[in-house]
Short mmCIF file of C-alpha atoms in Angstrom, two decimals:
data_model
loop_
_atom_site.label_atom_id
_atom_site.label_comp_id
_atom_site.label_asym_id
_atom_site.label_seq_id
_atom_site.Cartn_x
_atom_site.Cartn_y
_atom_site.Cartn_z
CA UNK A 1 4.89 -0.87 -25.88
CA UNK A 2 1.65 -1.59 -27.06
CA UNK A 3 -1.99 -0.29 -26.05
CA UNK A 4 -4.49 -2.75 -25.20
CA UNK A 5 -7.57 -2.25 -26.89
CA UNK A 6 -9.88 -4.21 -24.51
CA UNK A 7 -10.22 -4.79 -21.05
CA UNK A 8 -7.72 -7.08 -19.19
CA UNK A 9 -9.49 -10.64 -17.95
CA UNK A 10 -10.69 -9.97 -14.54
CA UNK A 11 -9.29 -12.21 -11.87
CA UNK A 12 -12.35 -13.62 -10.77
CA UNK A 13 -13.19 -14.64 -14.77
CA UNK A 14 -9.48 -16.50 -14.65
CA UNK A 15 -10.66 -18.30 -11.46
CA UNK A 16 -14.12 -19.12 -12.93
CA UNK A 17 -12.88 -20.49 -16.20
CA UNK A 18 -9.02 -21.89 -15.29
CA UNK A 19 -9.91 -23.24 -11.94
CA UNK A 20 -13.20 -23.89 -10.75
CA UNK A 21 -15.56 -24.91 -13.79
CA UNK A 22 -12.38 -27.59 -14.85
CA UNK A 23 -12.54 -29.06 -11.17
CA UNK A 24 -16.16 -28.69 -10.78
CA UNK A 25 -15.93 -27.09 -7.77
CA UNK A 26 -18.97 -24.72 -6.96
CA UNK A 27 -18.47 -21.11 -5.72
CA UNK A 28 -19.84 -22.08 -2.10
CA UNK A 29 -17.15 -24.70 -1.59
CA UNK A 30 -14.75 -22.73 -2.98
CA UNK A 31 -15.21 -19.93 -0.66
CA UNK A 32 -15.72 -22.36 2.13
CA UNK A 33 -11.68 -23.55 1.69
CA UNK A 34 -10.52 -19.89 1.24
CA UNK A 35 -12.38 -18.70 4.43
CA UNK A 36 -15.11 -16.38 2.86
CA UNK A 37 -18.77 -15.88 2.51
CA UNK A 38 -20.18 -17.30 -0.62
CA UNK A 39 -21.92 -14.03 -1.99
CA UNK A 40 -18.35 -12.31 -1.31
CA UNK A 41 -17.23 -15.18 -3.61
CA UNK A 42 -19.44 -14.59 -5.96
CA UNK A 43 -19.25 -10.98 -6.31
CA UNK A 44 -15.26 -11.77 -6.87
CA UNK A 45 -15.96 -14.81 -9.67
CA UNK A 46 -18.63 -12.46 -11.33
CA UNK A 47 -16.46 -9.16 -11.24
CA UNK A 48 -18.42 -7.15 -9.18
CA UNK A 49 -15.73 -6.39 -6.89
CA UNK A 50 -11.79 -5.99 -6.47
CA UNK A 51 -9.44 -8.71 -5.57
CA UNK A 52 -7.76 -7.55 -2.73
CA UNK A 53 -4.22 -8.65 -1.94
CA UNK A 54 -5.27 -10.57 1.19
CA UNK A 55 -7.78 -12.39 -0.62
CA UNK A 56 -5.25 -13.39 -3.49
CA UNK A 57 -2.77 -14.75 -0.88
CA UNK A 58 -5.79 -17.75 0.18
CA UNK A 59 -6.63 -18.15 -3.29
CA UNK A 60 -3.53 -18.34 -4.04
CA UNK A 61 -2.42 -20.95 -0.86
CA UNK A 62 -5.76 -23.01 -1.96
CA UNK A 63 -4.90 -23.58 -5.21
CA UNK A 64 -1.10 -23.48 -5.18
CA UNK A 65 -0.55 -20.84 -7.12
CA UNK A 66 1.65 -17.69 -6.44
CA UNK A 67 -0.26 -14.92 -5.04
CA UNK A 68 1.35 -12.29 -8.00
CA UNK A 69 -0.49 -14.36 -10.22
CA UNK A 70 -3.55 -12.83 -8.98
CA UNK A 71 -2.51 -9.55 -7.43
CA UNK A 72 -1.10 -8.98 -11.22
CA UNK A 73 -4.38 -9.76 -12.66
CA UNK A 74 -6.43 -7.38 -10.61
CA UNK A 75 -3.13 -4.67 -11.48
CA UNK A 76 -4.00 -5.24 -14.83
CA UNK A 77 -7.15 -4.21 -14.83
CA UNK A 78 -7.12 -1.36 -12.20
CA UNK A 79 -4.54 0.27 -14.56
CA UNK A 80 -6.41 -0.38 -17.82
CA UNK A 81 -9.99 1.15 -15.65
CA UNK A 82 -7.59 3.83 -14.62
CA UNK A 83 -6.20 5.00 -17.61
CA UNK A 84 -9.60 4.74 -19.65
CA UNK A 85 -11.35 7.48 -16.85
CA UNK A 86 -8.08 9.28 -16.94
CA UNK A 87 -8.70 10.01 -20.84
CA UNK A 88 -11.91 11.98 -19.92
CA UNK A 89 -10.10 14.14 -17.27
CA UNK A 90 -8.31 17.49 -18.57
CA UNK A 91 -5.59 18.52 -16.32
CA UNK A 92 -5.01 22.20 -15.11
CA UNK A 93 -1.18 22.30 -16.54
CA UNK A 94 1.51 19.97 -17.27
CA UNK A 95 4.73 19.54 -16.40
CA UNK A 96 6.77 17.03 -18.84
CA UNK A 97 10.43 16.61 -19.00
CA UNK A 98 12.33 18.57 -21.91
CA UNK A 99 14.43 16.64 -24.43
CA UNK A 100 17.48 16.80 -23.83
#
């Protein structure tokens, strides 16, 4: 397996770019089909906050997509946020398997 080097594309950057600038669709009428505020919109497209699973499931339903798509996305990048701050964290003792 391989170690990514930069940070996974965000889901809200995939919606941005792959969905909503191709369609011309703005932010507020995009978050008026999915059920949401505009600014909570925003802060999604602009990657100031998670993409919760709920919120992937209407995204998903609006724009036929499946909802992994997205929930894999946001995975992507939790785990790539999560192992960078883990790399500046020293644990107290390990505990590894032993070859067999």
């Amino acid at each position: 397996m391989f170690k990514i080097k930069r940070r996974p594309t965000p889901p809200g950057t995939m919606l941005r770019e792959m969905y909503l600038k191709p369609r011309r669709v703005s932010v507020a009428r995009f978050a008026a089909a999915v059920g949401c505020s505009r600014k909570h919109m925003s802060e999604i497209v602009n990657g100031r906050v998670r993409l919760k699973p709920d919120m992937a499931a209407r995204i998903a339903r609006v724009l036929g997509t499946s909802v992994r798509l997205w929930i894999n996305l946001q995975a992507n990048v939790d785990a790539f946020d999560a192992e960078r701050a883990a790399r500046k964290w020293k644990p107290s003792a390990t505990y590894r398997a032993q070859a067999a």
